[in-house]
Amino acid sequence: MEQLDPVTGEPVAIAYEDVHKAFGSHKVLCGLNLLIPAGKITAIIGRSGTGKSVTLKHVMGLLRPDKGRIYLGEEDLTAMSDKKLRHVRNRFGVVFQHAALFDSMNVYNNIAFPLFEHTRMRKPEIDAKVAKLLAQVGLSGTEQKIPSELSGGMRKRVGLARALVRDPEFILYDEPTTGLDPILAAAMDELMVETQASRPGITSVVISHDMHAVLHIADKVAFIVDGLLYAEGTAEFFRDHTDPLIHQFVTGSLDGPMKV
Amino acid sequence: MGLHVGVIARVFEAVGRSVLEPIEEVGRVSKVFAFGFANVFMRPLRIRETLKQMEFIGVQSLPIILLTSFFTGAVFTLQSHRAFAMFGAQAMVGGTVGVALTRELAPTLTGLLVAGRAGSAIAAEIGSMRVSEQIDALDAMAVDPINYLIKPRLLAAIIVTPMLTAIYDFVGMFGSWYIAMYVLNMSEPEYMKRTQEWIDWDDIWSGLLKALVFGAIIGTVACYKGYYTKGGAAGVGQATTSAVVVASVAILVSNFFIAWALP
C-alpha cells in the first residue's frame, strides 16, 4: 500500500529509514527517519553541521549510509550498484550552494551540458531549450557569458536552469539563497515557487538557514537536530510553535537551549 | 590503571593510523590509475577532450622543451669536451652526449618539466573543481568524473610525454652538434661517426619507454592530488605543490629501477 506523508497527506516520494552516517569518529546522521512528500516543497532546516547537506547527498547516492535504508518510491537506493545509482541521478536536478557552474564553459554550455552528455537532441532543439530556460530564470541573452562575469544571484539562476534542463522529477536546492542580498534572495524564493507551480508533480527539497524563505515557500518543514529528525510539520506549525528549540531556531535568538 | 590503558590505546591508534594512511593513499592512487586507464575504451571516448589535453600538455610545453633541450645538449658537450680533452678523447663527445641524452637526460628532464608545468596545472584545475563542488555537480548530472576528467588527462600525459622526449632527444643532439661544430671546432665527420657508432636504437627506445612510465606517473599523481583535494584555496595550493613534489620524486626513483631492469 502506498505510504502517505503525515504532514501533507501526499504519497511519499523519498523515505529515509534509520539512516546513520559517520565520517571517522564524527557522527553526522544518527538514525534519521524522514519522509519527503511527492509534488511538494520540503524544507530541511537545522544548524550548520547537523547533517542537512549529508542528508541531501544520500538521496543522490553521492554518499552511502553506514546503516539504514533510503527509498526512492519503491526502489531501495542503498542496495543499488554505482551504475544503477548513476541512472537514478538522471531523475534529479541539483542547485548547488555556490551554483557549481563549470568555470571553463560559458552559460550556454553549462546549461546544455547534461543534454550533450545524455541525449541525442539536435543543436537547434538544445538552443531553443536553453533560451527558454534562460528566459524563465530572467537571464535571456547571457548565453555567451562565462561564470566569472556573472553575479552570485545570476550564477544561482543559471544553476537552476541547468538543474531543470532535463525536466527532472526531483529538484534539490542546497542553500539556494546563501550569499544573496535580501532582494535577490526573495527573487530566488519566488523562482522556486514559480518552478514548482509551472511543473506539476515535481518534488522539491530545499536545505536552508533562511527561515523567512522556508516559512514562505515550504509545504513541509523538517527540523534536524544532531543528526535526528527533531520535528516536522507545515510552515504554520513551525511559525507558532512554543517548543524552546524550535522557537529559538525560527526566531534566530541567542537565548535558548542551543548555544553558539 | 585507566589512564595507562588510555595512553596505550592512543599509542596503538597513532601507530595504526601511520601504517594505514600510506596504504590507503597507495590504494587511492592505484584506483585513480586503474579506473582512469580502464575507462580508456569505455564510452563516451572523450576524444576531443583528450586532444585538448594533449594540446595543453604537449604543444604548450614545446617552447620550454625546445629551450632546455638545446641548452642541455650544448652544456653537456662543452663540459664533456673539457674532460675528454685531458686524455685526448674529444671525439667521443658526440656519442657520450647522445647516449646520456637518449637514455637518461631527455626522459627524466622532460618528465620533470611536464610535472612542473602541466602536472601542477592539472592538480590545480581538478582541485578547484573539487572544492567548488563542480565534481559533485558532474556526479549529480550522472556524468562519471573519472571518465570525464581523469581519463583524458591521464591518456594525454601518457601519449605526449614520450613525444616530447623524442623532441628533447633530437633538439638536444642538435645543441650538442652546434656547440661541437661552431664553438669547439670539432671535425664533423668524426663527431657524426662516433655518435652513430655509440647511439643504439635500444638507447632511444629505453628512453621513450621511461617517458611513457613518467607520463603515467604525472597523469596519475596530478589527477589523484586534484581529485582528493580537501579544504578551500589552501587545499588547492597544497594539492598543486604536492602533485609536483610527489611526481618529481616518483620520476627520479622509478628512473633508477627502470634503468636497472632494462639492458
Short mmCIF file of N, CA, C and O in Angstrom, two decimals, chain B residues 119-128 130-131 221-230 232-247:
data_model
loop_
_atom_site.label_atom_id
_atom_site.label_comp_id
_atom_site.label_asym_id
_atom_site.label_seq_id
_atom_site.Cartn_x
_atom_site.Cartn_y
_atom_site.Cartn_z
N GLY B 119 51.58 19.09 -14.75
CA GLY B 119 51.10 18.36 -13.57
C GLY B 119 50.50 19.30 -12.55
O GLY B 119 49.42 19.05 -12.00
N SER B 120 51.18 20.43 -12.33
CA SER B 120 50.68 21.40 -11.35
C SER B 120 49.35 21.98 -11.82
O SER B 120 48.41 22.14 -11.04
N ALA B 121 49.27 22.28 -13.12
CA ALA B 121 48.04 22.88 -13.65
C ALA B 121 46.87 21.90 -13.56
O ALA B 121 45.74 22.30 -13.23
N ILE B 122 47.14 20.63 -13.85
CA ILE B 122 46.07 19.61 -13.79
C ILE B 122 45.56 19.49 -12.35
O ILE B 122 44.36 19.48 -12.09
N ALA B 123 46.50 19.40 -11.40
CA ALA B 123 46.10 19.25 -9.98
C ALA B 123 45.31 20.48 -9.53
O ALA B 123 44.29 20.36 -8.83
N ALA B 124 45.76 21.66 -9.96
CA ALA B 124 45.07 22.90 -9.54
C ALA B 124 43.66 22.96 -10.15
O ALA B 124 42.70 23.32 -9.46
N GLU B 125 43.55 22.58 -11.42
CA GLU B 125 42.25 22.66 -12.08
C GLU B 125 41.24 21.68 -11.46
O GLU B 125 40.13 22.06 -11.08
N ILE B 126 41.67 20.42 -11.30
CA ILE B 126 40.74 19.42 -10.75
C ILE B 126 40.48 19.74 -9.27
O ILE B 126 39.35 19.59 -8.79
N GLY B 127 41.51 20.20 -8.57
CA GLY B 127 41.36 20.54 -7.15
C GLY B 127 40.35 21.67 -6.96
O GLY B 127 39.50 21.61 -6.07
N SER B 128 40.45 22.69 -7.82
CA SER B 128 39.49 23.80 -7.65
C SER B 128 38.09 23.36 -8.06
O SER B 128 37.11 23.85 -7.51
N ARG B 130 36.98 20.41 -7.41
CA ARG B 130 36.52 19.65 -6.24
C ARG B 130 35.99 20.60 -5.16
O ARG B 130 34.90 20.41 -4.66
N VAL B 131 36.79 21.64 -4.82
CA VAL B 131 36.37 22.49 -3.70
C VAL B 131 35.19 23.39 -4.06
O VAL B 131 34.47 23.85 -3.18
N VAL B 221 49.38 11.04 -10.64
CA VAL B 221 49.61 11.82 -9.41
C VAL B 221 48.86 13.15 -9.46
O VAL B 221 48.20 13.53 -8.48
N ALA B 222 48.93 13.82 -10.59
CA ALA B 222 48.27 15.13 -10.69
C ALA B 222 46.75 14.98 -10.55
O ALA B 222 46.11 15.75 -9.82
N CYS B 223 46.19 13.97 -11.24
CA CYS B 223 44.73 13.77 -11.15
C CYS B 223 44.34 13.34 -9.74
O CYS B 223 43.34 13.82 -9.19
N TYR B 224 45.13 12.47 -9.16
CA TYR B 224 44.83 11.99 -7.80
C TYR B 224 44.84 13.15 -6.80
O TYR B 224 43.91 13.31 -6.00
N LYS B 225 45.91 13.95 -6.86
CA LYS B 225 46.03 15.05 -5.89
C LYS B 225 44.90 16.05 -6.06
O LYS B 225 44.38 16.60 -5.09
N GLY B 226 44.53 16.32 -7.30
CA GLY B 226 43.42 17.24 -7.55
C GLY B 226 42.09 16.65 -7.10
O GLY B 226 41.31 17.30 -6.41
N TYR B 227 41.88 15.39 -7.45
CA TYR B 227 40.58 14.75 -7.20
C TYR B 227 40.28 14.64 -5.70
O TYR B 227 39.15 14.75 -5.28
N TYR B 228 41.32 14.40 -4.92
CA TYR B 228 41.11 14.24 -3.47
C TYR B 228 41.47 15.50 -2.69
O TYR B 228 41.80 15.42 -1.51
N THR B 229 41.42 16.64 -3.33
CA THR B 229 41.70 17.91 -2.64
C THR B 229 40.64 18.15 -1.57
O THR B 229 39.45 17.92 -1.78
N LYS B 230 41.14 18.61 -0.41
CA LYS B 230 40.21 18.96 0.68
C LYS B 230 40.46 20.41 1.08
O LYS B 230 41.59 20.89 0.97
N GLY B 232 39.62 24.66 1.14
CA GLY B 232 39.38 25.67 0.10
C GLY B 232 40.62 25.94 -0.72
O GLY B 232 41.30 25.02 -1.19
N ALA B 233 40.91 27.25 -0.87
CA ALA B 233 42.03 27.66 -1.71
C ALA B 233 43.35 27.07 -1.19
O ALA B 233 44.22 26.68 -1.97
N ALA B 234 43.47 26.99 0.14
CA ALA B 234 44.70 26.44 0.73
C ALA B 234 44.87 24.98 0.32
O ALA B 234 45.99 24.53 0.03
N GLY B 235 43.78 24.26 0.29
CA GLY B 235 43.81 22.84 -0.11
C GLY B 235 44.27 22.69 -1.55
O GLY B 235 45.03 21.79 -1.88
N VAL B 236 43.80 23.60 -2.42
CA VAL B 236 44.21 23.55 -3.83
C VAL B 236 45.72 23.82 -3.94
O VAL B 236 46.43 23.14 -4.69
N GLY B 237 46.18 24.80 -3.16
CA GLY B 237 47.61 25.11 -3.16
C GLY B 237 48.45 23.92 -2.72
O GLY B 237 49.46 23.58 -3.36
N GLN B 238 48.00 23.28 -1.66
CA GLN B 238 48.73 22.10 -1.15
C GLN B 238 48.72 20.97 -2.17
O GLN B 238 49.73 20.30 -2.39
N ALA B 239 47.56 20.77 -2.81
CA ALA B 239 47.45 19.69 -3.79
C ALA B 239 48.40 19.93 -4.96
O ALA B 239 49.06 19.01 -5.45
N THR B 240 48.49 21.19 -5.37
CA THR B 240 49.34 21.54 -6.51
C THR B 240 50.82 21.29 -6.18
O THR B 240 51.54 20.64 -6.93
N THR B 241 51.24 21.81 -5.03
CA THR B 241 52.64 21.62 -4.61
C THR B 241 52.94 20.13 -4.47
O THR B 241 53.95 19.64 -4.96
N SER B 242 52.04 19.45 -3.79
CA SER B 242 52.24 18.05 -3.51
C SER B 242 52.30 17.23 -4.81
O SER B 242 53.09 16.30 -4.95
N ALA B 243 51.48 17.59 -5.79
CA ALA B 243 51.48 16.87 -7.08
C ALA B 243 52.85 16.97 -7.73
O ALA B 243 53.40 15.98 -8.22
N VAL B 244 53.44 18.17 -7.73
CA VAL B 244 54.74 18.36 -8.38
C VAL B 244 55.83 17.61 -7.61
O VAL B 244 56.66 16.92 -8.21
N VAL B 245 55.81 17.74 -6.29
CA VAL B 245 56.86 17.09 -5.47
C VAL B 245 56.76 15.56 -5.61
O VAL B 245 57.76 14.89 -5.91
N VAL B 246 55.57 15.02 -5.42
CA VAL B 246 55.41 13.56 -5.46
C VAL B 246 55.73 13.02 -6.85
O VAL B 246 56.45 12.02 -6.99
N ALA B 247 55.24 13.69 -7.89
CA ALA B 247 55.51 13.22 -9.26
C ALA B 247 57.01 13.29 -9.56
O ALA B 247 57.57 12.35 -10.14
#
